[in-house]
mmCIF file with all atom_site columns, C-alpha atoms in Angstrom:
data_model
loop_
_atom_site.group_PDB
_atom_site.id
_atom_site.type_symbol
_atom_site.label_atom_id
_atom_site.label_alt_id
_atom_site.label_comp_id
_atom_site.label_asym_id
_atom_site.label_entity_id
_atom_site.label_seq_id
_atom_site.pdbx_PDB_ins_code
_atom_site.Cartn_x
_atom_site.Cartn_y
_atom_site.Cartn_z
_atom_site.occupancy
_atom_site.B_iso_or_equiv
_atom_site.pdbx_formal_charge
_atom_site.auth_seq_id
_atom_site.auth_comp_id
_atom_site.auth_asym_id
_atom_site.auth_atom_id
_atom_site.pdbx_PDB_model_num
ATOM 1   C CA . VAL V 1 1   ? 0.000   0.000   0.000   1.00 90.00 ? 704 VAL V CA 1
ATOM 2   C CA . LEU V 1 2   ? 2.771   2.420   0.908   1.00 87.00 ? 705 LEU V CA 1
ATOM 3   C CA . SER V 1 3   ? 4.562   1.763   -2.375  1.00 89.00 ? 706 SER V CA 1
ATOM 4   C CA . GLU V 1 4   ? 1.910   3.734   -4.304  1.00 84.00 ? 707 GLU V CA 1
ATOM 5   C CA . PRO V 1 5   ? 0.780   0.792   -6.485  1.00 89.00 ? 708 PRO V CA 1
ATOM 6   C CA . GLY V 1 6   ? -1.940  2.784   -8.270  1.00 93.00 ? 709 GLY V CA 1
ATOM 7   C CA . VAL V 1 7   ? -5.674  3.298   -7.838  1.00 94.00 ? 710 VAL V CA 1
ATOM 8   C CA . ASP V 1 8   ? -6.725  -0.110  -9.181  1.00 94.00 ? 711 ASP V CA 1
ATOM 9   C CA . VAL V 1 9   ? -4.471  -2.032  -6.798  1.00 94.00 ? 712 VAL V CA 1
ATOM 10  C CA . LEU V 1 10  ? -5.450  0.201   -3.878  1.00 94.00 ? 713 LEU V CA 1
ATOM 11  C CA . ARG V 1 11  ? -9.106  -0.584  -4.551  1.00 94.00 ? 714 ARG V CA 1
ATOM 12  C CA . LEU V 1 12  ? -8.314  -4.314  -4.364  1.00 92.00 ? 715 LEU V CA 1
ATOM 13  C CA . TRP V 1 13  ? -6.660  -3.847  -0.974  1.00 92.00 ? 716 TRP V CA 1
ATOM 14  C CA . ALA V 1 14  ? -9.498  -1.650  0.255   1.00 93.00 ? 717 ALA V CA 1
ATOM 15  C CA . ALA V 1 15  ? -12.134 -4.197  -0.777  1.00 91.00 ? 718 ALA V CA 1
ATOM 16  C CA . GLU V 1 16  ? -10.483 -7.279  0.738   1.00 89.00 ? 719 GLU V CA 1
ATOM 17  C CA . PRO V 1 17  ? -12.229 -7.099  4.165   1.00 89.00 ? 720 PRO V CA 1
ATOM 18  C CA . GLN V 1 18  ? -15.594 -7.035  2.370   1.00 85.00 ? 721 GLN V CA 1
ATOM 19  C CA . LYS V 1 19  ? -15.112 -10.589 1.176   1.00 75.00 ? 722 LYS V CA 1
ATOM 20  C CA . ALA V 1 20  ? -17.393 -13.172 2.774   1.00 60.00 ? 723 ALA V CA 1
ATOM 21  C CA . GLY V 1 21  ? -17.928 -16.897 2.740   1.00 55.00 ? 724 GLY V CA 1
ATOM 22  C CA . ALA V 1 22  ? -15.773 -19.866 3.587   1.00 51.00 ? 725 ALA V CA 1
ATOM 23  C CA . ALA V 1 23  ? -13.214 -18.997 0.942   1.00 66.00 ? 726 ALA V CA 1
ATOM 24  C CA . GLY V 1 24  ? -13.215 -15.291 1.737   1.00 79.00 ? 727 GLY V CA 1
ATOM 25  C CA . PHE V 1 25  ? -12.297 -12.971 4.556   1.00 82.00 ? 728 PHE V CA 1
ATOM 26  C CA . ALA V 1 26  ? -14.072 -14.984 7.259   1.00 80.00 ? 729 ALA V CA 1
ATOM 27  C CA . SER V 1 27  ? -11.770 -17.927 6.597   1.00 84.00 ? 730 SER V CA 1
ATOM 28  C CA . PHE V 1 28  ? -8.613  -15.920 7.255   1.00 87.00 ? 731 PHE V CA 1
ATOM 29  C CA . THR V 1 29  ? -6.683  -16.385 10.484  1.00 90.00 ? 732 THR V CA 1
ATOM 30  C CA . PRO V 1 30  ? -6.998  -13.511 12.982  1.00 90.00 ? 733 PRO V CA 1
ATOM 31  C CA . GLN V 1 31  ? -3.483  -12.407 12.062  1.00 92.00 ? 734 GLN V CA 1
ATOM 32  C CA . ARG V 1 32  ? -4.344  -12.346 8.361   1.00 91.00 ? 735 ARG V CA 1
ATOM 33  C CA . GLN V 1 33  ? -7.574  -10.482 9.072   1.00 92.00 ? 736 GLN V CA 1
ATOM 34  C CA . ALA V 1 34  ? -5.684  -7.867  11.076  1.00 94.00 ? 737 ALA V CA 1
ATOM 35  C CA . ALA V 1 35  ? -3.191  -7.381  8.262   1.00 94.00 ? 738 ALA V CA 1
ATOM 36  C CA . ALA V 1 36  ? -5.981  -7.062  5.693   1.00 93.00 ? 739 ALA V CA 1
ATOM 37  C CA . LEU V 1 37  ? -7.927  -4.548  7.792   1.00 94.00 ? 740 LEU V CA 1
ATOM 38  C CA . TYR V 1 38  ? -4.799  -2.454  8.381   1.00 95.00 ? 741 TYR V CA 1
ATOM 39  C CA . ALA V 1 39  ? -3.914  -2.438  4.676   1.00 95.00 ? 742 ALA V CA 1
ATOM 40  C CA . ALA V 1 40  ? -7.510  -1.684  3.726   1.00 95.00 ? 743 ALA V CA 1
ATOM 41  C CA . ALA V 1 41  ? -7.649  1.292   6.084   1.00 95.00 ? 744 ALA V CA 1
ATOM 42  C CA . LEU V 1 42  ? -4.454  2.769   4.645   1.00 94.00 ? 745 LEU V CA 1
ATOM 43  C CA . ALA V 1 43  ? -5.617  2.110   1.100   1.00 95.00 ? 746 ALA V CA 1
ATOM 44  C CA . SER V 1 44  ? -8.946  3.800   1.815   1.00 95.00 ? 747 SER V CA 1
ATOM 45  C CA . VAL V 1 45  ? -7.142  6.899   3.089   1.00 92.00 ? 748 VAL V CA 1
ATOM 46  C CA . LYS V 1 46  ? -5.101  7.070   -0.104  1.00 92.00 ? 749 LYS V CA 1
ATOM 47  C CA . LEU V 1 47  ? -8.352  6.748   -2.053  1.00 94.00 ? 750 LEU V CA 1
ATOM 48  C CA . ARG V 1 48  ? -9.796  9.625   0.026   1.00 92.00 ? 751 ARG V CA 1
ATOM 49  C CA . GLU V 1 49  ? -12.474 7.329   1.449   1.00 92.00 ? 752 GLU V CA 1
ATOM 50  C CA . THR V 1 50  ? -12.123 8.481   5.042   1.00 90.00 ? 753 THR V CA 1
ATOM 51  C CA . ASP V 1 51  ? -15.355 7.012   6.412   1.00 91.00 ? 754 ASP V CA 1
ATOM 52  C CA . ARG V 1 52  ? -14.548 3.533   5.148   1.00 92.00 ? 755 ARG V CA 1
ATOM 53  C CA . ALA V 1 53  ? -11.022 3.828   6.540   1.00 94.00 ? 756 ALA V CA 1
ATOM 54  C CA . LYS V 1 54  ? -12.434 4.661   9.982   1.00 92.00 ? 757 LYS V CA 1
ATOM 55  C CA . THR V 1 55  ? -14.808 1.691   9.780   1.00 93.00 ? 758 THR V CA 1
ATOM 56  C CA . TYR V 1 56  ? -11.897 -0.645  9.084   1.00 94.00 ? 759 TYR V CA 1
ATOM 57  C CA . ALA V 1 57  ? -9.912  0.880   11.949  1.00 94.00 ? 760 ALA V CA 1
ATOM 58  C CA . VAL V 1 58  ? -12.783 0.220   14.379  1.00 94.00 ? 761 VAL V CA 1
ATOM 59  C CA . ARG V 1 59  ? -13.033 -3.375  13.194  1.00 94.00 ? 762 ARG V CA 1
ATOM 60  C CA . LEU V 1 60  ? -9.293  -3.764  13.609  1.00 95.00 ? 763 LEU V CA 1
ATOM 61  C CA . LYS V 1 61  ? -9.364  -2.391  17.157  1.00 94.00 ? 764 LYS V CA 1
ATOM 62  C CA . THR V 1 62  ? -12.080 -4.862  18.092  1.00 94.00 ? 765 THR V CA 1
ATOM 63  C CA . LEU V 1 63  ? -10.136 -7.723  16.552  1.00 93.00 ? 766 LEU V CA 1
ATOM 64  C CA . VAL V 1 64  ? -6.893  -7.020  18.419  1.00 94.00 ? 767 VAL V CA 1
ATOM 65  C CA . ALA V 1 65  ? -8.432  -6.120  21.794  1.00 92.00 ? 768 ALA V CA 1
ATOM 66  C CA . GLY V 1 66  ? -6.274  -7.594  24.555  1.00 88.00 ? 769 GLY V CA 1
ATOM 67  C CA . ASP V 1 67  ? -3.104  -7.693  22.451  1.00 91.00 ? 770 ASP V CA 1
ATOM 68  C CA . LEU V 1 68  ? -1.197  -4.658  23.699  1.00 89.00 ? 771 LEU V CA 1
ATOM 69  C CA . PRO V 1 69  ? 1.490   -4.462  20.956  1.00 90.00 ? 772 PRO V CA 1
ATOM 70  C CA . ALA V 1 70  ? -1.153  -4.805  18.252  1.00 92.00 ? 773 ALA V CA 1
ATOM 71  C CA . LEU V 1 71  ? -3.395  -2.299  20.046  1.00 91.00 ? 774 LEU V CA 1
ATOM 72  C CA . ARG V 1 72  ? -0.566  0.241   20.074  1.00 89.00 ? 775 ARG V CA 1
ATOM 73  C CA . VAL V 1 73  ? -0.173  -0.060  16.317  1.00 91.00 ? 776 VAL V CA 1
ATOM 74  C CA . THR V 1 74  ? -3.949  0.190   15.897  1.00 93.00 ? 777 THR V CA 1
ATOM 75  C CA . ASN V 1 75  ? -4.028  3.398   17.952  1.00 91.00 ? 778 ASN V CA 1
ATOM 76  C CA . LEU V 1 76  ? -1.266  4.819   15.770  1.00 92.00 ? 779 LEU V CA 1
ATOM 77  C CA . LEU V 1 77  ? -3.317  3.958   12.708  1.00 93.00 ? 780 LEU V CA 1
ATOM 78  C CA . ALA V 1 78  ? -6.403  5.631   14.173  1.00 92.00 ? 781 ALA V CA 1
ATOM 79  C CA . ALA V 1 79  ? -4.393  8.767   14.908  1.00 93.00 ? 782 ALA V CA 1
ATOM 80  C CA . GLU V 1 80  ? -3.002  8.776   11.380  1.00 91.00 ? 783 GLU V CA 1
ATOM 81  C CA . LEU V 1 81  ? -6.483  8.405   9.882   1.00 91.00 ? 784 LEU V CA 1
ATOM 82  C CA . ALA V 1 82  ? -7.867  11.204  12.040  1.00 91.00 ? 785 ALA V CA 1
ATOM 83  C CA . LEU V 1 83  ? -4.981  13.466  11.089  1.00 90.00 ? 786 LEU V CA 1
ATOM 84  C CA . ALA V 1 84  ? -5.625  12.789  7.407   1.00 88.00 ? 787 ALA V CA 1
ATOM 85  C CA . ALA V 1 85  ? -9.196  13.951  8.010   1.00 87.00 ? 788 ALA V CA 1
ATOM 86  C CA . GLY V 1 86  ? -7.984  17.147  9.692   1.00 88.00 ? 789 GLY V CA 1
ATOM 87  C CA . ASP V 1 87  ? -8.512  16.022  13.298  1.00 90.00 ? 790 ASP V CA 1
ATOM 88  C CA . ALA V 1 88  ? -5.293  16.325  15.303  1.00 90.00 ? 791 ALA V CA 1
ATOM 89  C CA . GLY V 1 89  ? -6.850  15.294  18.614  1.00 88.00 ? 792 GLY V CA 1
ATOM 90  C CA . PRO V 1 90  ? -6.006  11.550  18.636  1.00 89.00 ? 793 PRO V CA 1
ATOM 91  C CA . ALA V 1 91  ? -2.466  12.242  17.402  1.00 90.00 ? 794 ALA V CA 1
ATOM 92  C CA . LEU V 1 92  ? -1.811  14.901  20.039  1.00 88.00 ? 795 LEU V CA 1
ATOM 93  C CA . LEU V 1 93  ? -3.015  12.508  22.742  1.00 85.00 ? 796 LEU V CA 1
ATOM 94  C CA . LEU V 1 94  ? -0.192  10.146  21.789  1.00 81.00 ? 797 LEU V CA 1
ATOM 95  C CA . ASP V 1 95  ? 2.128   12.665  23.449  1.00 59.00 ? 798 ASP V CA 1
ATOM 96  C CA . THR V 1 96  ? 0.907   11.488  26.862  1.00 49.00 ? 799 THR V CA 1
ATOM 97  C CA . SER V 1 97  ? -0.080  7.897   26.080  1.00 47.00 ? 800 SER V CA 1
ATOM 98  C CA . THR V 1 98  ? 3.263   6.415   25.105  1.00 49.00 ? 801 THR V CA 1
ATOM 99  C CA . THR V 1 99  ? 5.311   3.874   27.042  1.00 52.00 ? 802 THR V CA 1
ATOM 100 C CA . GLY V 1 100 ? 6.213   4.568   30.660  1.00 53.00 ? 803 GLY V CA 1
ATOM 101 C CA . SER V 1 101 ? 9.653   5.897   29.748  1.00 56.00 ? 804 SER V CA 1
ATOM 102 C CA . GLY V 1 102 ? 8.215   9.351   29.096  1.00 57.00 ? 805 GLY V CA 1
ATOM 103 C CA . ARG V 1 103 ? 9.971   9.471   25.706  1.00 64.00 ? 806 ARG V CA 1
ATOM 104 C CA . LEU V 1 104 ? 8.180   9.113   22.411  1.00 68.00 ? 807 LEU V CA 1
ATOM 105 C CA . GLN V 1 105 ? 9.094   6.270   20.151  1.00 86.00 ? 808 GLN V CA 1
ATOM 106 C CA . ARG V 1 106 ? 9.679   7.084   16.487  1.00 90.00 ? 809 ARG V CA 1
ATOM 107 C CA . PRO V 1 107 ? 6.152   6.362   15.165  1.00 91.00 ? 810 PRO V CA 1
ATOM 108 C CA . GLU V 1 108 ? 4.549   8.415   17.948  1.00 91.00 ? 811 GLU V CA 1
ATOM 109 C CA . LEU V 1 109 ? 7.105   11.174  17.489  1.00 92.00 ? 812 LEU V CA 1
ATOM 110 C CA . PHE V 1 110 ? 6.377   11.513  13.786  1.00 94.00 ? 813 PHE V CA 1
ATOM 111 C CA . ILE V 1 111 ? 2.592   11.521  14.076  1.00 94.00 ? 814 ILE V CA 1
ATOM 112 C CA . VAL V 1 112 ? 2.645   13.945  17.004  1.00 93.00 ? 815 VAL V CA 1
ATOM 113 C CA . ALA V 1 113 ? 5.054   16.233  15.134  1.00 94.00 ? 816 ALA V CA 1
ATOM 114 C CA . LYS V 1 114 ? 2.815   16.256  12.050  1.00 94.00 ? 817 LYS V CA 1
ATOM 115 C CA . ALA V 1 115 ? -0.198  17.096  14.187  1.00 94.00 ? 818 ALA V CA 1
ATOM 116 C CA . GLN V 1 116 ? 1.641   19.835  16.066  1.00 94.00 ? 819 GLN V CA 1
ATOM 117 C CA . THR V 1 117 ? 3.023   21.374  12.891  1.00 95.00 ? 820 THR V CA 1
ATOM 118 C CA . THR V 1 118 ? -0.349  21.544  11.177  1.00 91.00 ? 821 THR V CA 1
ATOM 119 C CA . HIS V 1 119 ? -2.162  22.854  14.258  1.00 89.00 ? 822 HIS V CA 1
ATOM 120 C CA . GLN V 1 120 ? -0.014  25.825  15.279  1.00 90.00 ? 823 GLN V CA 1
ATOM 121 C CA . LYS V 1 121 ? 2.275   23.939  17.642  1.00 93.00 ? 824 LYS V CA 1
ATOM 122 C CA . ALA V 1 122 ? 5.282   23.722  15.354  1.00 95.00 ? 825 ALA V CA 1
ATOM 123 C CA . ASP V 1 123 ? 7.595   24.991  18.093  1.00 95.00 ? 826 ASP V CA 1
ATOM 124 C CA . ALA V 1 124 ? 6.848   21.920  20.230  1.00 93.00 ? 827 ALA V CA 1
ATOM 125 C CA . ALA V 1 125 ? 7.328   19.707  17.187  1.00 94.00 ? 828 ALA V CA 1
ATOM 126 C CA . SER V 1 126 ? 10.704  21.251  16.414  1.00 96.00 ? 829 SER V CA 1
ATOM 127 C CA . GLN V 1 127 ? 11.918  20.735  19.980  1.00 94.00 ? 830 GLN V CA 1
ATOM 128 C CA . ASN V 1 128 ? 11.099  17.017  19.952  1.00 91.00 ? 831 ASN V CA 1
ATOM 129 C CA . LEU V 1 129 ? 12.508  16.563  16.458  1.00 95.00 ? 832 LEU V CA 1
ATOM 130 C CA . ARG V 1 130 ? 15.748  18.414  17.288  1.00 95.00 ? 833 ARG V CA 1
ATOM 131 C CA . THR V 1 131 ? 16.289  16.053  20.196  1.00 92.00 ? 834 THR V CA 1
ATOM 132 C CA . TRP V 1 132 ? 15.642  13.088  17.918  1.00 94.00 ? 835 TRP V CA 1
ATOM 133 C CA . VAL V 1 133 ? 17.963  14.094  15.063  1.00 96.00 ? 836 VAL V CA 1
ATOM 134 C CA . ALA V 1 134 ? 20.708  14.909  17.553  1.00 95.00 ? 837 ALA V CA 1
ATOM 135 C CA . ALA V 1 135 ? 20.671  11.226  18.495  1.00 92.00 ? 838 ALA V CA 1
ATOM 136 C CA . HIS V 1 136 ? 19.752  9.956   15.005  1.00 95.00 ? 839 HIS V CA 1
ATOM 137 C CA . PRO V 1 137 ? 21.497  12.295  12.523  1.00 96.00 ? 840 PRO V CA 1
ATOM 138 C CA . LEU V 1 138 ? 20.949  9.959   9.569   1.00 96.00 ? 841 LEU V CA 1
ATOM 139 C CA . ASP V 1 139 ? 17.160  9.827   9.902   1.00 97.00 ? 842 ASP V CA 1
ATOM 140 C CA . ALA V 1 140 ? 16.165  11.609  6.683   1.00 97.00 ? 843 ALA V CA 1
ATOM 141 C CA . PRO V 1 141 ? 12.380  11.623  7.281   1.00 97.00 ? 844 PRO V CA 1
ATOM 142 C CA . ALA V 1 142 ? 12.946  13.209  10.706  1.00 97.00 ? 845 ALA V CA 1
ATOM 143 C CA . TRP V 1 143 ? 15.006  15.992  9.139   1.00 98.00 ? 846 TRP V CA 1
ATOM 144 C CA . GLN V 1 144 ? 12.281  16.536  6.549   1.00 98.00 ? 847 GLN V CA 1
ATOM 145 C CA . LEU V 1 145 ? 9.642   16.812  9.268   1.00 97.00 ? 848 LEU V CA 1
ATOM 146 C CA . LEU V 1 146 ? 11.886  19.250  11.099  1.00 98.00 ? 849 LEU V CA 1
ATOM 147 C CA . ALA V 1 147 ? 12.211  21.329  7.921   1.00 98.00 ? 850 ALA V CA 1
ATOM 148 C CA . THR V 1 148 ? 8.419   21.461  7.681   1.00 97.00 ? 851 THR V CA 1
ATOM 149 C CA . ALA V 1 149 ? 8.150   22.550  11.311  1.00 97.00 ? 852 ALA V CA 1
ATOM 150 C CA . TYR V 1 150 ? 10.733  25.302  10.831  1.00 97.00 ? 853 TYR V CA 1
ATOM 151 C CA . THR V 1 151 ? 8.889   26.506  7.735   1.00 96.00 ? 854 THR V CA 1
ATOM 152 C CA . ALA V 1 152 ? 5.666   26.706  9.736   1.00 96.00 ? 855 ALA V CA 1
ATOM 153 C CA . MET V 1 153 ? 7.548   28.715  12.367  1.00 95.00 ? 856 MET V CA 1
ATOM 154 C CA . GLY V 1 154 ? 8.792   31.193  9.763   1.00 92.00 ? 857 GLY V CA 1
ATOM 155 C CA . GLN V 1 155 ? 12.433  30.114  10.052  1.00 93.00 ? 858 GLN V CA 1
ATOM 156 C CA . PRO V 1 156 ? 13.511  29.500  6.430   1.00 93.00 ? 859 PRO V CA 1
ATOM 157 C CA . LEU V 1 157 ? 17.231  29.333  7.172   1.00 93.00 ? 860 LEU V CA 1
ATOM 158 C CA . ARG V 1 158 ? 16.809  26.494  9.647   1.00 95.00 ? 861 ARG V CA 1
ATOM 159 C CA . ALA V 1 159 ? 14.306  24.827  7.342   1.00 96.00 ? 862 ALA V CA 1
ATOM 160 C CA . THR V 1 160 ? 16.759  24.883  4.439   1.00 97.00 ? 863 THR V CA 1
ATOM 161 C CA . ARG V 1 161 ? 19.542  23.506  6.604   1.00 97.00 ? 864 ARG V CA 1
ATOM 162 C CA . ALA V 1 162 ? 17.247  20.687  7.766   1.00 98.00 ? 865 ALA V CA 1
ATOM 163 C CA . GLU V 1 163 ? 16.422  19.893  4.147   1.00 98.00 ? 866 GLU V CA 1
ATOM 164 C CA . ALA V 1 164 ? 20.144  19.755  3.429   1.00 97.00 ? 867 ALA V CA 1
ATOM 165 C CA . GLU V 1 165 ? 20.722  17.361  6.322   1.00 98.00 ? 868 GLU V CA 1
ATOM 166 C CA . ALA V 1 166 ? 17.939  15.136  4.978   1.00 98.00 ? 869 ALA V CA 1
ATOM 167 C CA . GLN V 1 167 ? 19.832  14.905  1.675   1.00 98.00 ? 870 GLN V CA 1
ATOM 168 C CA . VAL V 1 168 ? 23.041  14.106  3.537   1.00 98.00 ? 871 VAL V CA 1
ATOM 169 C CA . ALA V 1 169 ? 21.261  11.251  5.280   1.00 97.00 ? 872 ALA V CA 1
ATOM 170 C CA . LEU V 1 170 ? 20.193  9.957   1.859   1.00 97.00 ? 873 LEU V CA 1
ATOM 171 C CA . LEU V 1 171 ? 23.817  10.217  0.649   1.00 97.00 ? 874 LEU V CA 1
ATOM 172 C CA . ASP V 1 172 ? 22.760  12.720  -2.011  1.00 97.00 ? 875 ASP V CA 1
ATOM 173 C CA . TYR V 1 173 ? 25.633  15.050  -1.290  1.00 97.00 ? 876 TYR V CA 1
ATOM 174 C CA . ALA V 1 174 ? 25.151  17.087  -4.477  1.00 97.00 ? 877 ALA V CA 1
ATOM 175 C CA . ALA V 1 175 ? 21.588  17.989  -3.495  1.00 97.00 ? 878 ALA V CA 1
ATOM 176 C CA . ALA V 1 176 ? 22.750  18.683  0.054   1.00 97.00 ? 879 ALA V CA 1
ATOM 177 C CA . VAL V 1 177 ? 25.428  21.101  -1.136  1.00 97.00 ? 880 VAL V CA 1
ATOM 178 C CA . ASP V 1 178 ? 22.826  22.895  -3.245  1.00 97.00 ? 881 ASP V CA 1
ATOM 179 C CA . CYS V 1 179 ? 20.618  23.296  -0.167  1.00 97.00 ? 882 CYS V CA 1
ATOM 180 C CA . PHE V 1 180 ? 23.503  24.532  1.964   1.00 96.00 ? 883 PHE V CA 1
ATOM 181 C CA . ARG V 1 181 ? 24.483  27.043  -0.698  1.00 96.00 ? 884 ARG V CA 1
ATOM 182 C CA . ALA V 1 182 ? 20.871  28.220  -0.860  1.00 95.00 ? 885 ALA V CA 1
ATOM 183 C CA . ALA V 1 183 ? 21.029  28.754  2.900   1.00 94.00 ? 886 ALA V CA 1
ATOM 184 C CA . GLN V 1 184 ? 24.227  30.773  2.528   1.00 94.00 ? 887 GLN V CA 1
ATOM 185 C CA . GLU V 1 185 ? 22.601  32.898  -0.170  1.00 93.00 ? 888 GLU V CA 1
ATOM 186 C CA . MET V 1 186 ? 19.675  33.426  2.169   1.00 90.00 ? 889 MET V CA 1
ATOM 187 C CA . VAL V 1 187 ? 22.026  34.771  4.819   1.00 89.00 ? 890 VAL V CA 1
ATOM 188 C CA . ARG V 1 188 ? 23.772  37.083  2.360   1.00 88.00 ? 891 ARG V CA 1
ATOM 189 C CA . ALA V 1 189 ? 20.423  38.384  1.135   1.00 86.00 ? 892 ALA V CA 1
ATOM 190 C CA . GLY V 1 190 ? 19.235  38.970  4.676   1.00 77.00 ? 893 GLY V CA 1
ATOM 191 C CA . GLY V 1 191 ? 16.275  36.689  4.202   1.00 51.00 ? 894 GLY V CA 1
ATOM 192 C CA . SER V 1 192 ? 16.715  34.530  7.268   1.00 48.00 ? 895 SER V CA 1
ATOM 193 C CA . GLY V 1 193 ? 14.078  36.340  9.329   1.00 51.00 ? 896 GLY V CA 1
ATOM 194 C CA . GLY V 1 194 ? 16.642  37.910  11.652  1.00 60.00 ? 897 GLY V CA 1
ATOM 195 C CA . ARG V 1 195 ? 20.275  37.013  12.217  1.00 75.00 ? 898 ARG V CA 1
ATOM 196 C CA . ASP V 1 196 ? 20.832  33.596  13.726  1.00 82.00 ? 899 ASP V CA 1
ATOM 197 C CA . PHE V 1 197 ? 24.596  33.569  14.144  1.00 86.00 ? 900 PHE V CA 1
ATOM 198 C CA . ILE V 1 198 ? 24.777  30.052  15.558  1.00 89.00 ? 901 ILE V CA 1
ATOM 199 C CA . GLU V 1 199 ? 22.741  28.627  12.684  1.00 91.00 ? 902 GLU V CA 1
ATOM 200 C CA . GLU V 1 200 ? 24.776  30.608  10.158  1.00 92.00 ? 903 GLU V CA 1
ATOM 201 C CA . SER V 1 201 ? 27.978  29.157  11.580  1.00 94.00 ? 904 SER V CA 1
ATOM 202 C CA . ILE V 1 202 ? 26.571  25.648  11.431  1.00 94.00 ? 905 ILE V CA 1
ATOM 203 C CA . VAL V 1 203 ? 25.574  26.169  7.803   1.00 95.00 ? 906 VAL V CA 1
ATOM 204 C CA . ASP V 1 204 ? 29.086  27.337  6.882   1.00 94.00 ? 907 ASP V CA 1
ATOM 205 C CA . VAL V 1 205 ? 30.775  24.426  8.643   1.00 96.00 ? 908 VAL V CA 1
ATOM 206 C CA . ARG V 1 206 ? 28.390  21.828  7.253   1.00 96.00 ? 909 ARG V CA 1
ATOM 207 C CA . THR V 1 207 ? 28.716  23.251  3.746   1.00 96.00 ? 910 THR V CA 1
ATOM 208 C CA . ARG V 1 208 ? 32.472  22.683  3.804   1.00 96.00 ? 911 ARG V CA 1
ATOM 209 C CA . GLN V 1 209 ? 32.110  19.224  5.337   1.00 97.00 ? 912 GLN V CA 1
ATOM 210 C CA . VAL V 1 210 ? 29.542  18.045  2.805   1.00 97.00 ? 913 VAL V CA 1
ATOM 211 C CA . GLN V 1 211 ? 31.525  19.519  -0.095  1.00 97.00 ? 914 GLN V CA 1
ATOM 212 C CA . GLU V 1 212 ? 34.386  17.269  0.963   1.00 96.00 ? 915 GLU V CA 1
ATOM 213 C CA . LEU V 1 213 ? 32.020  14.300  1.143   1.00 96.00 ? 916 LEU V CA 1
ATOM 214 C CA . LEU V 1 214 ? 30.809  15.115  -2.370  1.00 96.00 ? 917 LEU V CA 1
ATOM 215 C CA . LYS V 1 215 ? 34.357  15.288  -3.702  1.00 95.00 ? 918 LYS V CA 1
ATOM 216 C CA . GLN V 1 216 ? 35.138  11.912  -2.170  1.00 95.00 ? 919 GLN V CA 1
ATOM 217 C CA . GLN V 1 217 ? 31.914  10.435  -3.540  1.00 95.00 ? 920 GLN V CA 1
ATOM 218 C CA . ILE V 1 218 ? 32.761  11.628  -7.063  1.00 94.00 ? 921 ILE V CA 1
ATOM 219 C CA . LYS V 1 219 ? 36.280  10.263  -6.734  1.00 93.00 ? 922 LYS V CA 1
ATOM 220 C CA . ASP V 1 220 ? 34.999  6.867   -5.542  1.00 93.00 ? 923 ASP V CA 1
ATOM 221 C CA . GLU V 1 221 ? 32.536  6.694   -8.431  1.00 91.00 ? 924 GLU V CA 1
ATOM 222 C CA . LYS V 1 222 ? 35.275  7.434   -10.976 1.00 90.00 ? 925 LYS V CA 1
ATOM 223 C CA . GLU V 1 223 ? 37.561  4.797   -9.488  1.00 90.00 ? 926 GLU V CA 1
ATOM 224 C CA . ALA V 1 224 ? 34.757  2.245   -9.567  1.00 86.00 ? 927 ALA V CA 1
ATOM 225 C CA . LYS V 1 225 ? 34.303  2.614   -13.325 1.00 80.00 ? 928 LYS V CA 1
#
């Protein structure tokens, strides 16, 4: 479903839980039913059929009741579906309903950050994401979410640097250098929304570092030919 297989294939996934009879959905094992309901809910969202997606999510929650790991994933799905429909409430509640450690796990972090960013709480999202990328600097999707949060906060320089770091994580050093140079141009043009000397210094240092990585990458590619 996540691989964007096309509308026709998505409709097949979305229709699977509607099968009946001995040879259909009712004959599946509970595990297979759970997988089908989860896939159908995601497919329905991609098809913009929000009501059907919610129906599948409710069926899934009933099916996995009592299985805490499965229930956690089901709650994440419900939050994702609600967020797709413009309701950030379930996603924001994940901030206080995670494991007892008090720290969000990656799936919760991402959904909460998306909800915060789209509902005028981008500052909180950026704080959590900064902590995450400090410990996981090669997490490209986290950097991209952070870039979105910074954009929502009106901090284009930081957003551009986060986009550059996402490209670094993907090993696309050429694209990263382009982003860093765009950030430097932003500073020279005075378009950073106020001087942020620490961020400007980071941009300069990272630009030089990634330029060296790009040179080495080009050299390695030539030697491999």
